[in-house]
mmCIF file of C-alpha atoms and ligand atoms in Angstrom:
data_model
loop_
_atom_site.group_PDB
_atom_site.id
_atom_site.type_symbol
_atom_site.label_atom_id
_atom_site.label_comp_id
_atom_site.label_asym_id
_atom_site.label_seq_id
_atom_site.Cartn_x
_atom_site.Cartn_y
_atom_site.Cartn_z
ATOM 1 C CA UNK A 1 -70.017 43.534 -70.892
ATOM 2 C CA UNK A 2 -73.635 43.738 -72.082
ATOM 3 C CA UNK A 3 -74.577 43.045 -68.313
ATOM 4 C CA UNK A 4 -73.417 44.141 -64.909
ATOM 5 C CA UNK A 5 -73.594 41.015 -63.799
ATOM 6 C CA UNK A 6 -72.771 38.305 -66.357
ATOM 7 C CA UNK A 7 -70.823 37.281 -69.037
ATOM 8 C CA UNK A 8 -72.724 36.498 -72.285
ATOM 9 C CA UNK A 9 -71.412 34.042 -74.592
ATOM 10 C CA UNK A 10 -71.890 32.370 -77.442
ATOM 11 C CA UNK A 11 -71.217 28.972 -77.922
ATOM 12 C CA UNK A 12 -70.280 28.591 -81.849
ATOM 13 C CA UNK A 13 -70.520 24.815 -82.865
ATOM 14 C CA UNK A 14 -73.116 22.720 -81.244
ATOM 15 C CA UNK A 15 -71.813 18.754 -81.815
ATOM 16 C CA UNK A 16 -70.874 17.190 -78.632
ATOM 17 C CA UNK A 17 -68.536 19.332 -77.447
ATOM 18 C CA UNK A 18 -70.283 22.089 -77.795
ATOM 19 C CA UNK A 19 -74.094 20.672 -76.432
ATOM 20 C CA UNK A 20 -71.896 20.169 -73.386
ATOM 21 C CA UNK A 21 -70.650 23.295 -72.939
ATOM 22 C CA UNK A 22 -74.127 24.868 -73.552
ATOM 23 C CA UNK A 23 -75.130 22.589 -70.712
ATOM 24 C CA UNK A 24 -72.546 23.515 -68.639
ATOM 25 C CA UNK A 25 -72.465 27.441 -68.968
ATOM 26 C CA UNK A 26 -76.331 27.208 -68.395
ATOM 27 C CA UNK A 27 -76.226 24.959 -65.379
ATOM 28 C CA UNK A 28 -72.496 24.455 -63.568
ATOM 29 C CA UNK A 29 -71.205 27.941 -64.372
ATOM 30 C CA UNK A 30 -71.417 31.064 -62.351
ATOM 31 C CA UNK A 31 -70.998 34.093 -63.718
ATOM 32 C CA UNK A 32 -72.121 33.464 -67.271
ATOM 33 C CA UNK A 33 -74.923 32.688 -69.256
ATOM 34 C CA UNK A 34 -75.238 31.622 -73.056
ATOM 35 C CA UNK A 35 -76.787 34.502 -74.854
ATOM 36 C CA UNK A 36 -76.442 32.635 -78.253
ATOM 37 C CA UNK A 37 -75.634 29.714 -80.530
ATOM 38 C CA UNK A 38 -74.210 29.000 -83.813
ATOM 39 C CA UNK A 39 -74.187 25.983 -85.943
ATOM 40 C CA UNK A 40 -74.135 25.635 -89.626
ATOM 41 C CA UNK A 41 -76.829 23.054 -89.204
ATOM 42 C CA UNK A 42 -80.379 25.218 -88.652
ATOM 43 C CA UNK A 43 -82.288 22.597 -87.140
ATOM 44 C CA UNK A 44 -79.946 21.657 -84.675
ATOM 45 C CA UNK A 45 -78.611 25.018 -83.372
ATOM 46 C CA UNK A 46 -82.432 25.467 -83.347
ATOM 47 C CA UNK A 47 -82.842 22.634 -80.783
ATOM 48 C CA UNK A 48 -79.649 23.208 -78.837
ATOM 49 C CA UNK A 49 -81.339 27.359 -78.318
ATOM 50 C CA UNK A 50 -84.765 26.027 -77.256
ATOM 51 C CA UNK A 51 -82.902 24.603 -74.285
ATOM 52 C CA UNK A 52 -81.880 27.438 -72.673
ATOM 53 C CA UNK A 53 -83.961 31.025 -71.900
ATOM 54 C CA UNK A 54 -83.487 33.870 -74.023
ATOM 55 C CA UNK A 55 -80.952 32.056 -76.233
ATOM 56 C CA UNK A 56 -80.371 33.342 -79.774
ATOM 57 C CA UNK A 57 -79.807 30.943 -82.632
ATOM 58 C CA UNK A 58 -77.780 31.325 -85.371
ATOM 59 C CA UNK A 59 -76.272 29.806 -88.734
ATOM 60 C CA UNK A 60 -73.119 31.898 -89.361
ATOM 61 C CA UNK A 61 -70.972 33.257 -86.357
ATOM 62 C CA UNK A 62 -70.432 36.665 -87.747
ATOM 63 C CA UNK A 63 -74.175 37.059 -86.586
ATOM 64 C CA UNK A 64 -73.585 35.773 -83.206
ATOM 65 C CA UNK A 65 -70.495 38.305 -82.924
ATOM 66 C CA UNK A 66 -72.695 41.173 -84.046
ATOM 67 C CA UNK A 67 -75.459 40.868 -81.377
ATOM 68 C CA UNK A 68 -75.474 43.508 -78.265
ATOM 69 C CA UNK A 69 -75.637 40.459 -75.840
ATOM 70 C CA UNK A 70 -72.534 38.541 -76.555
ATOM 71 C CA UNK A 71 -68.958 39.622 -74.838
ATOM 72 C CA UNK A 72 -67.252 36.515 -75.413
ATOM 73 C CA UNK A 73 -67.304 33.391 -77.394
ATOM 74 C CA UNK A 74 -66.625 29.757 -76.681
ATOM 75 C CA UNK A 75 -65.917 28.199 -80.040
ATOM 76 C CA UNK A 76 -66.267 24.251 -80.236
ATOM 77 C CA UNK A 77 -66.719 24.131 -84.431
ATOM 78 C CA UNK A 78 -64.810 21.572 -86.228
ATOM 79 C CA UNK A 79 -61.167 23.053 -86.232
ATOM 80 C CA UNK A 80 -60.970 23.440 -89.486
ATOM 81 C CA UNK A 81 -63.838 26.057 -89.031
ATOM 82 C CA UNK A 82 -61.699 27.919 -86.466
ATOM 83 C CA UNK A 83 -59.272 30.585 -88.099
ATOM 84 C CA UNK A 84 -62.209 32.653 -89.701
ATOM 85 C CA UNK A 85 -63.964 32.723 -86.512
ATOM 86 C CA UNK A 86 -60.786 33.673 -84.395
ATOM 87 C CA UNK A 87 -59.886 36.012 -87.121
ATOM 88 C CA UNK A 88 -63.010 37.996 -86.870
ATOM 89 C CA UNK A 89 -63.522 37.321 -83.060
ATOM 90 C CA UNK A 90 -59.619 39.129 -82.874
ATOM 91 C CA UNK A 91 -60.677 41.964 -84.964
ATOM 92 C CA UNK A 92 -63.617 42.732 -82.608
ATOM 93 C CA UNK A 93 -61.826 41.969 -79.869
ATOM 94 C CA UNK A 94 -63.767 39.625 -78.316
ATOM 95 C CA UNK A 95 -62.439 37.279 -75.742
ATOM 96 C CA UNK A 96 -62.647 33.927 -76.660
ATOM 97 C CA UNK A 97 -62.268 30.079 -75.335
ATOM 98 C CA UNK A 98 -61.135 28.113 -78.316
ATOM 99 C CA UNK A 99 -61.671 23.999 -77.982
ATOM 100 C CA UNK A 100 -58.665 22.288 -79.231
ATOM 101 C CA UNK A 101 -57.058 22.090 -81.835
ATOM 102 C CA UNK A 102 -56.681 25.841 -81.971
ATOM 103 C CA UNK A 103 -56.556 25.095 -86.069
ATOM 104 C CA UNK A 104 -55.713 21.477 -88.143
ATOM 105 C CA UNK A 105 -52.569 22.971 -89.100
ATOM 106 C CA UNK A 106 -49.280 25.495 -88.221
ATOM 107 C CA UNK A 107 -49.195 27.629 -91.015
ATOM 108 C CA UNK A 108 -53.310 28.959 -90.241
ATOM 109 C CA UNK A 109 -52.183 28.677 -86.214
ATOM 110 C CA UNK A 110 -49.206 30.937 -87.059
ATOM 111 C CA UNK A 111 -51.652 33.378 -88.760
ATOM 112 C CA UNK A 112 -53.642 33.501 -85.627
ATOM 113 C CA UNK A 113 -50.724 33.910 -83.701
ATOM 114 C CA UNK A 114 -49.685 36.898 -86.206
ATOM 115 C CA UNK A 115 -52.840 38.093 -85.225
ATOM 116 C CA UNK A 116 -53.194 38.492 -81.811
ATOM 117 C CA UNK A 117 -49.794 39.572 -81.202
ATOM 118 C CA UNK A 118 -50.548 42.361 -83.441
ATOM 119 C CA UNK A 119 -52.993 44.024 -80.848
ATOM 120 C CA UNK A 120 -50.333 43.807 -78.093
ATOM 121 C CA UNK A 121 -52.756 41.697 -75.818
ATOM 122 C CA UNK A 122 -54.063 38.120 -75.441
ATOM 123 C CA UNK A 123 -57.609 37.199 -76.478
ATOM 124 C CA UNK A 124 -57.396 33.362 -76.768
ATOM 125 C CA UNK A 125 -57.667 30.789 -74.415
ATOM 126 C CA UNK A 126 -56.943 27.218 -76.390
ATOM 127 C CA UNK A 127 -59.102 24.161 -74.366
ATOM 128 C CA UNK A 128 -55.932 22.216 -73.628
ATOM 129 C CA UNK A 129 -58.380 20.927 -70.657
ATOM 130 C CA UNK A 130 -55.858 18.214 -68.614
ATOM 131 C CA UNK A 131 -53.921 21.550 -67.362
ATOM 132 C CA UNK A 132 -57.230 22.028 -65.566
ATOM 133 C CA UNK A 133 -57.525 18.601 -63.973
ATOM 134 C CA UNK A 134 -56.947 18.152 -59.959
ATOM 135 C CA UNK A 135 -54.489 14.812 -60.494
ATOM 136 C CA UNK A 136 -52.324 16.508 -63.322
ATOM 137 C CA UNK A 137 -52.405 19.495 -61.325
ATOM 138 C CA UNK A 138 -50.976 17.836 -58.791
ATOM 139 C CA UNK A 139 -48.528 15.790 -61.190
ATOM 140 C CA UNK A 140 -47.529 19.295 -62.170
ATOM 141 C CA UNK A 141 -46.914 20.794 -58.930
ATOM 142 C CA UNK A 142 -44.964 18.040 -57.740
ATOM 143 C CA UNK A 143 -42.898 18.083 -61.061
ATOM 144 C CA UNK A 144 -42.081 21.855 -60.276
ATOM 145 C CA UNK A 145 -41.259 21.334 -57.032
ATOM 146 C CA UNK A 146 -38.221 19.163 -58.666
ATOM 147 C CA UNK A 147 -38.902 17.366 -54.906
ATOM 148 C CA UNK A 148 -37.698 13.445 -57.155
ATOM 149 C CA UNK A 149 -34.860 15.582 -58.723
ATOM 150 C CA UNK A 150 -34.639 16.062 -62.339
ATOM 151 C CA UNK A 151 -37.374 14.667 -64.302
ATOM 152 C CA UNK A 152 -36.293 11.993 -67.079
ATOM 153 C CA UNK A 153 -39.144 10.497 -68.996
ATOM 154 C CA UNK A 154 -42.716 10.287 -69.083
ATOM 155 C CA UNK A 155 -44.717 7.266 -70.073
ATOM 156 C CA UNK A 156 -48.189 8.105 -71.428
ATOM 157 C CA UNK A 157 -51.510 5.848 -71.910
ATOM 158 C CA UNK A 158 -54.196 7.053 -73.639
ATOM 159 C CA UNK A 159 -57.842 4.606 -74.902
ATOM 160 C CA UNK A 160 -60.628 5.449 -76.104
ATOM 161 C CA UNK A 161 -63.564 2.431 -75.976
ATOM 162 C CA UNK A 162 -64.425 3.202 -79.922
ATOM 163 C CA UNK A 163 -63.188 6.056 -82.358
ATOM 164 C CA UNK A 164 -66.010 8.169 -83.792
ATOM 165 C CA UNK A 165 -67.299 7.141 -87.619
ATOM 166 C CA UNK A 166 -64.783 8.550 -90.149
ATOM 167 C CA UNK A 167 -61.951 9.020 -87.769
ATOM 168 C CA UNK A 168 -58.431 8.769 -89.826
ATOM 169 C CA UNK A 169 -54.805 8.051 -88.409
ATOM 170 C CA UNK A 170 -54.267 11.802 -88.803
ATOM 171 C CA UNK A 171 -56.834 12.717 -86.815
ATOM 172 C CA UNK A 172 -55.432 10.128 -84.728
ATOM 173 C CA UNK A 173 -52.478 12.895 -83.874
ATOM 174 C CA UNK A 174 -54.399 16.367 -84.605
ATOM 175 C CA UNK A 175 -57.555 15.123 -82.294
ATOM 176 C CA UNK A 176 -55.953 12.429 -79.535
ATOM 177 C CA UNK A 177 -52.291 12.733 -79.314
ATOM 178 C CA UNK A 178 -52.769 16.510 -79.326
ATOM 179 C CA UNK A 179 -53.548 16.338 -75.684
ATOM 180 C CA UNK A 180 -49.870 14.265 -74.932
ATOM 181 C CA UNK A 181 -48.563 16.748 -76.947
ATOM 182 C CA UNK A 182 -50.378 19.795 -74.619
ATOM 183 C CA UNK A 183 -49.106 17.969 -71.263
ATOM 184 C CA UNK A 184 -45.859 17.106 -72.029
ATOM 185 C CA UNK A 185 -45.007 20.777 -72.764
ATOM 186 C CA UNK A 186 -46.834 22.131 -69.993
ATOM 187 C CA UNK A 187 -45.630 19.488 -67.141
ATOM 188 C CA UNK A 188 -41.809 19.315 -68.586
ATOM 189 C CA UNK A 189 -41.939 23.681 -69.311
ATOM 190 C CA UNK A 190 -40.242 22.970 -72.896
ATOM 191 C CA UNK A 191 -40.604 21.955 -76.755
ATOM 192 C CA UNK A 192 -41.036 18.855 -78.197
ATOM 193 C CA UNK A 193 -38.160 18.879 -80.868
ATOM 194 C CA UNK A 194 -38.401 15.561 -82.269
ATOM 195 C CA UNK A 195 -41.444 12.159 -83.235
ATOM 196 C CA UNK A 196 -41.364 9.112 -83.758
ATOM 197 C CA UNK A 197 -44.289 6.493 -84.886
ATOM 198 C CA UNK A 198 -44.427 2.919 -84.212
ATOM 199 C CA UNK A 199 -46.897 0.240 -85.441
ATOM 200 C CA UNK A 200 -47.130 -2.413 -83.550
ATOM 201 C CA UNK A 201 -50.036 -5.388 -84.553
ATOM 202 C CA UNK A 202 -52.713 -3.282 -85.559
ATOM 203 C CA UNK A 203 -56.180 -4.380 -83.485
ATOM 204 C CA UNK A 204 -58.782 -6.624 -85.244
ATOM 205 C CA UNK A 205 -61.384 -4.450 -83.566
ATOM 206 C CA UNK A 206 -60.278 -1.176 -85.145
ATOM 207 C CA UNK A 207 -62.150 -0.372 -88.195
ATOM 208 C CA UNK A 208 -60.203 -0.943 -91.417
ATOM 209 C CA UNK A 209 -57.611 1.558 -92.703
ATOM 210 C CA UNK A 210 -56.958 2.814 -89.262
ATOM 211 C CA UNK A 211 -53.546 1.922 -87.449
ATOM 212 C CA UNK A 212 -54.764 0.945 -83.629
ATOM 213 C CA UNK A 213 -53.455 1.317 -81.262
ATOM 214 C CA UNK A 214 -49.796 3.430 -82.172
ATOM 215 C CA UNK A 215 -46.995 4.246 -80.109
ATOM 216 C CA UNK A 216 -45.175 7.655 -80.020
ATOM 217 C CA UNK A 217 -41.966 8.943 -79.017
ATOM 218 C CA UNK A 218 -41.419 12.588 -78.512
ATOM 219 C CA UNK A 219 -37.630 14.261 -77.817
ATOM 220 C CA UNK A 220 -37.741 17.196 -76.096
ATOM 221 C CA UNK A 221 -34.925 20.427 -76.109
ATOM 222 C CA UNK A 222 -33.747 19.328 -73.079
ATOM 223 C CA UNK A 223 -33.018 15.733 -73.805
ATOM 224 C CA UNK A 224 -36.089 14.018 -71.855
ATOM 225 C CA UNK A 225 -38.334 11.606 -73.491
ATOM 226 C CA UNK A 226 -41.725 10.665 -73.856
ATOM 227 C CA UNK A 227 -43.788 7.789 -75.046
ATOM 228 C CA UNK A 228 -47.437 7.476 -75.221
ATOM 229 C CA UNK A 229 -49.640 4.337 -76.259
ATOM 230 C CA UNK A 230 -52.526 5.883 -78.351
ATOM 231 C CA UNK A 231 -54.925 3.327 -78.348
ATOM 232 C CA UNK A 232 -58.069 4.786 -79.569
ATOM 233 C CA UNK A 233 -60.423 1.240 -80.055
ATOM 234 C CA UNK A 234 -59.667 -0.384 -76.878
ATOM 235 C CA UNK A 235 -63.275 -1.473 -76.095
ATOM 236 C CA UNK A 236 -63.204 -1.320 -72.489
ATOM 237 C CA UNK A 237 -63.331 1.977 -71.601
ATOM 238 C CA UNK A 238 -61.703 5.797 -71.645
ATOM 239 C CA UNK A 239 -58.461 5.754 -69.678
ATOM 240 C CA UNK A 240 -55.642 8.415 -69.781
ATOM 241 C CA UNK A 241 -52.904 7.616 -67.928
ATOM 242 C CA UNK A 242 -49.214 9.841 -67.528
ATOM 243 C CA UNK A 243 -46.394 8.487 -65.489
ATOM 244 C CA UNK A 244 -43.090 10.930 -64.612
ATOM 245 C CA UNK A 245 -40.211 9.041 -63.984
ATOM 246 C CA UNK A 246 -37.462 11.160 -62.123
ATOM 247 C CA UNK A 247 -33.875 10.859 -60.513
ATOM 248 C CA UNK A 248 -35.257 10.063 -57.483
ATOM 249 C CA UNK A 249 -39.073 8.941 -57.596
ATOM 250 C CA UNK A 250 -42.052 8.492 -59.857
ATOM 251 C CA UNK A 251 -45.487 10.005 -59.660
ATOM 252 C CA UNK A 252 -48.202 8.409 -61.838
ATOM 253 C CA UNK A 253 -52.092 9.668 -62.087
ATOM 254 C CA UNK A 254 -55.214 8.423 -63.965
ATOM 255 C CA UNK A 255 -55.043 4.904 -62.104
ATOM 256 C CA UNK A 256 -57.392 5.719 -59.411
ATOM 257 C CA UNK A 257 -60.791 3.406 -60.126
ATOM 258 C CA UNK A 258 -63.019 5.411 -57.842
ATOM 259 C CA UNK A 259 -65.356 3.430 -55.932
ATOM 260 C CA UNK A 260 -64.367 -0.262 -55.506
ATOM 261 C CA UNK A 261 -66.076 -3.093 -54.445
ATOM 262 C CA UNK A 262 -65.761 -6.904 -53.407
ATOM 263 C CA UNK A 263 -68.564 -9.382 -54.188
ATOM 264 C CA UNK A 264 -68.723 -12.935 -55.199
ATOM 265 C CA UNK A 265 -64.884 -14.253 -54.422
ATOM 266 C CA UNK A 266 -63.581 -10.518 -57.097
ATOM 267 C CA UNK A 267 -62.805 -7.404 -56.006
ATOM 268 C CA UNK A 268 -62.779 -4.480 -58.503
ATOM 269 C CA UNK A 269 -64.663 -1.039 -60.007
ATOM 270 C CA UNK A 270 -65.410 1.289 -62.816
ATOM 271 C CA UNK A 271 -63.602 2.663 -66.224
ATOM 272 C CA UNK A 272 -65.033 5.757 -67.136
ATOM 273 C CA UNK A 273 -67.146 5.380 -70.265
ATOM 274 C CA UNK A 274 -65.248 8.775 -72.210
ATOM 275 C CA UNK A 275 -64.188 11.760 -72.060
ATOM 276 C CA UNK A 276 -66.680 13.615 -71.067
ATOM 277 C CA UNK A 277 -67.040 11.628 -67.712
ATOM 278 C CA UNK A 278 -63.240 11.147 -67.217
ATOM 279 C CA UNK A 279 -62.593 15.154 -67.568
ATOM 280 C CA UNK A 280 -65.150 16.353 -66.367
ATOM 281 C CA UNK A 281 -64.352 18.315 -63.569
ATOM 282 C CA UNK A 282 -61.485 19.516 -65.567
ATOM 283 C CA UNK A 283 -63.798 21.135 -68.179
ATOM 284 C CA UNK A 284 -66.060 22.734 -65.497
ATOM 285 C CA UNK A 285 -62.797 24.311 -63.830
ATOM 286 C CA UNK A 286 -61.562 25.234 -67.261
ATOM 287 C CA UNK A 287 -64.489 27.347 -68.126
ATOM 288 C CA UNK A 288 -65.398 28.779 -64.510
ATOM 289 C CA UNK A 289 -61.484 29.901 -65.031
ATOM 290 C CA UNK A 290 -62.128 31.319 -67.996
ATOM 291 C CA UNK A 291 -65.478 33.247 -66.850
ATOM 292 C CA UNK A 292 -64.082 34.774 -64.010
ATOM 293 C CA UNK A 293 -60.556 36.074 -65.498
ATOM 294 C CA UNK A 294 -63.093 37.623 -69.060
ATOM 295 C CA UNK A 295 -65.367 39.338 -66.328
ATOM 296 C CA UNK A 296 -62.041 40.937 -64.449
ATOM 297 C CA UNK A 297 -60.938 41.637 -68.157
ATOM 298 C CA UNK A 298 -58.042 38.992 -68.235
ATOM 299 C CA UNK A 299 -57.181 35.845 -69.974
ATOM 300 C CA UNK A 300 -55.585 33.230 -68.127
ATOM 301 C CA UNK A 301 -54.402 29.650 -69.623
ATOM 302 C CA UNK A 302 -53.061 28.000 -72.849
ATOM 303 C CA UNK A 303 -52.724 30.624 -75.401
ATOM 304 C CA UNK A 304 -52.067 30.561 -79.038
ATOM 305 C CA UNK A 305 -49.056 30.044 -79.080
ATOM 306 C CA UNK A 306 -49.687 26.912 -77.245
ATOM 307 C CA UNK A 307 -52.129 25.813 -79.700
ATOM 308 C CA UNK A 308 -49.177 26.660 -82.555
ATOM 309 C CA UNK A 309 -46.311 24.691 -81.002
ATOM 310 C CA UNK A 310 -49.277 21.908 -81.022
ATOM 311 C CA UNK A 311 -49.802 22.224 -84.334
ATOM 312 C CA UNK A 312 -46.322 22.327 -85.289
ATOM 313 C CA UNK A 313 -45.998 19.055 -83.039
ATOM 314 C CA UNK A 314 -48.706 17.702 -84.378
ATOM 315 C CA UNK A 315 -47.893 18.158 -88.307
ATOM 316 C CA UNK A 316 -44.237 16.699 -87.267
ATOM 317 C CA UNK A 317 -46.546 13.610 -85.595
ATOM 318 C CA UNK A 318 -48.245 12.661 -89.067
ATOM 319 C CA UNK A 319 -45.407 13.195 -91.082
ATOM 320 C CA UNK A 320 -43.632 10.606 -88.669
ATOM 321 C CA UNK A 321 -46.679 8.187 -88.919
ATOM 322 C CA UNK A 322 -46.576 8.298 -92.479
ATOM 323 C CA UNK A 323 -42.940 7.777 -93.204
ATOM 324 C CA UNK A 324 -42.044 5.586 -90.260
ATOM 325 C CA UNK A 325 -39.262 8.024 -89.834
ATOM 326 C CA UNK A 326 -37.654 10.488 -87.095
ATOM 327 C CA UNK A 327 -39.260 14.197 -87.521
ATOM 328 C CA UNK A 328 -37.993 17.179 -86.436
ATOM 329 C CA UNK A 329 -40.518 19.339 -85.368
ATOM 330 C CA UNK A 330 -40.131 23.585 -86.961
ATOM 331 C CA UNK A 331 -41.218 26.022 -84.768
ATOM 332 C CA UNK A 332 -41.522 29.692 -85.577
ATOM 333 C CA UNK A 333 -39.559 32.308 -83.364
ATOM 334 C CA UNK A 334 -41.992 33.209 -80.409
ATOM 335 C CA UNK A 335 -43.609 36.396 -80.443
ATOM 336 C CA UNK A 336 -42.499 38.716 -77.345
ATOM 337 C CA UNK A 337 -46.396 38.464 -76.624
ATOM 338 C CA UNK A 338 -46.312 34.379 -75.376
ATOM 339 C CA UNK A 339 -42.820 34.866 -73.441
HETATM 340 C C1 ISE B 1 -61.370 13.839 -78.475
HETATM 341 O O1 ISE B 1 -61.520 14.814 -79.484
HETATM 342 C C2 ISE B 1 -60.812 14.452 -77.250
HETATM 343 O O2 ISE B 1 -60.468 15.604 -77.180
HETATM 344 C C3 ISE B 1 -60.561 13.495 -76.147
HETATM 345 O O3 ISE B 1 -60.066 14.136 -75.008
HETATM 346 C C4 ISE B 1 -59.599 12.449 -76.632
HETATM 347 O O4 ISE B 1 -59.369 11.510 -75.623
HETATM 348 C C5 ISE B 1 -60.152 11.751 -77.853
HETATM 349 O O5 ISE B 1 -59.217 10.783 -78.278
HETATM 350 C C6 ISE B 1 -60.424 12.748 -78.973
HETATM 351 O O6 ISE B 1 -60.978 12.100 -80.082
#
């Protein structure tokens, strides 16, 4: 590390994402501090520097990886931008927290995969960011516990108020679903072997060409399934939603309304506006997690191969929504590395 006492990093990719993890390193985060930035746009990675003290700015991340001040990077570029960065960031060793998806498809995932477990160690964190968040924590620890017994199926709900200008029914799977995808591994410990796609009414409110809202059916190796409502236009609000049903109980999270109140003869209270909001402790956690294990020289979390098995999910998800059909997922054979 460049300094005793914290971890620089540069944040590559300043869109939204990435603004709001410049935000947060400089003002939630102990431990760290953002030493530079990267964007392919000048003026704005400009803009997003002038924010914080002795922040470098720079167009191409190669540049970023080459200063003296930067020991890690937090990448949060479009994901098709990712594999070069990883690549290089591998080959200099540099630790590195990568914002989902680790890359837009399996076969560049698998190459980053190749990658790391070629040096024998893990580098990558991926930002599956639910594993960090206190009520699917808890969901998890409770699932674990296998305190209902066996656990059968889980029903997933996830909305978005409005989907972002240009946003197709693939990204529909790589950029939304991908997160279903993350949890359902995680919280059940296994694969997803098989999708399905259903189209139900498509919404007048989402914007033509897109199917909204969808409904997805995952099979996993050991038999349990799993829908989720992607509904990515709902207007009202952001709500993610995950329900485990279980021999002997059920344990849902993401209901909880936060402060509610009773005026005028109606009782009721707030939907988060997006992501950002919803998650957001979950994101701070993520990266003070992330900090702390780079400074003791560890990395902690979802690792490539995560992100790969999401990918391979994910490519298994749009084939599905394109044919209508049931699509076996192919995964590679894990590395000895991600056992
Ligand atoms: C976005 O990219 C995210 O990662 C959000 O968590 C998700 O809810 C949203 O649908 C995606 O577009």
């Amino acid at each position: 590390m460049s300094s005793a006492s914290t971890l620089g990093v540069a944040v590559v990719g300043t869109g939204r994402m990435g603004a709001d993890h410049v935000r947060r390193l400089a003002t939630v985060v102990s431990g760290a501090r953002v030493a530079a930035v990267v964007d392919v746009d000048p003026e704005r990675v400009k803009r997003v520097a002038a924010t914080v003290e002795g922040c470098a700015a720079y167009t191409d991340p190669a540049a970023a990886m080459a200063d003296d001040s930067v020991d890690a990077l937090l990448v949060a570029s479009p994901g098709p931008a990712h594999e070069a960065t990883l690549l290089a960031a591998l080959d200099r060793g540099l630790p590195v927290l990568c914002e989902k998806p680790l890359t837009p498809d399996p076969e560049s995932a698998l190459r980053v995969v190749a990658a790391e477990a070629g040096l024998g160690r893990r580098r990558v964190q991926v930002g599956f960011m639910r594993r960090y968040d206190a009520d699917y924590l808890r969901l998890k620890e409770l699932l674990a516990a296998g305190t209902y017994g066996r656990t059968l199926m889980l029903h997933n709900r996830h909305r978005n108020p409005a989907s972002p200008p240009g946003f197709t029914d693939r990204m529909t799977v790589d950029d939304s679903l991908v997160h279903e995808i993350d949890v359902t591994r995680w919280l059940l410990a296994e694969e997803i072997t098989a999708v399905r796609a259903l189209r139900p009414a498509p919404s007048g409110q989402a914007p033509r060409g897109l199917q909204d809202p969808q409904l997805f059916v995952f099979e996993t190796a050991g038999g349990r399934l799993v829908d989720t409502e992607l509904f990515v236009n709902c207007g009202f609000g952001y709500q993610v939603s995950c329900e485990a049903v279980a021999e002997r109980g059920t344990a849902r999270i993401g209901e909880d309304h936060g402060l509610l109140t009773n005026t005028a003869g109606r009782w009721g209270g707030e939907i988060t506006p997006g992501f950002e909001q919803r998650f957001e402790g979950a994101y701070d956690r993520q990266v003070q997690r992330w900090v702390d294990a780079t400074r003791r020289g560890e990395v902690e979390g979802p690792s490539c191969w995560d992100g790969y098995a999401a990918a391979a999910v994910c490519a298994a998800g749009v084939r599905a929504q394109a044919t209508g059909e049931r699509v076996e997922v192919a995964l590679a054979e894990r590395p000895a590395l991600y056992r």
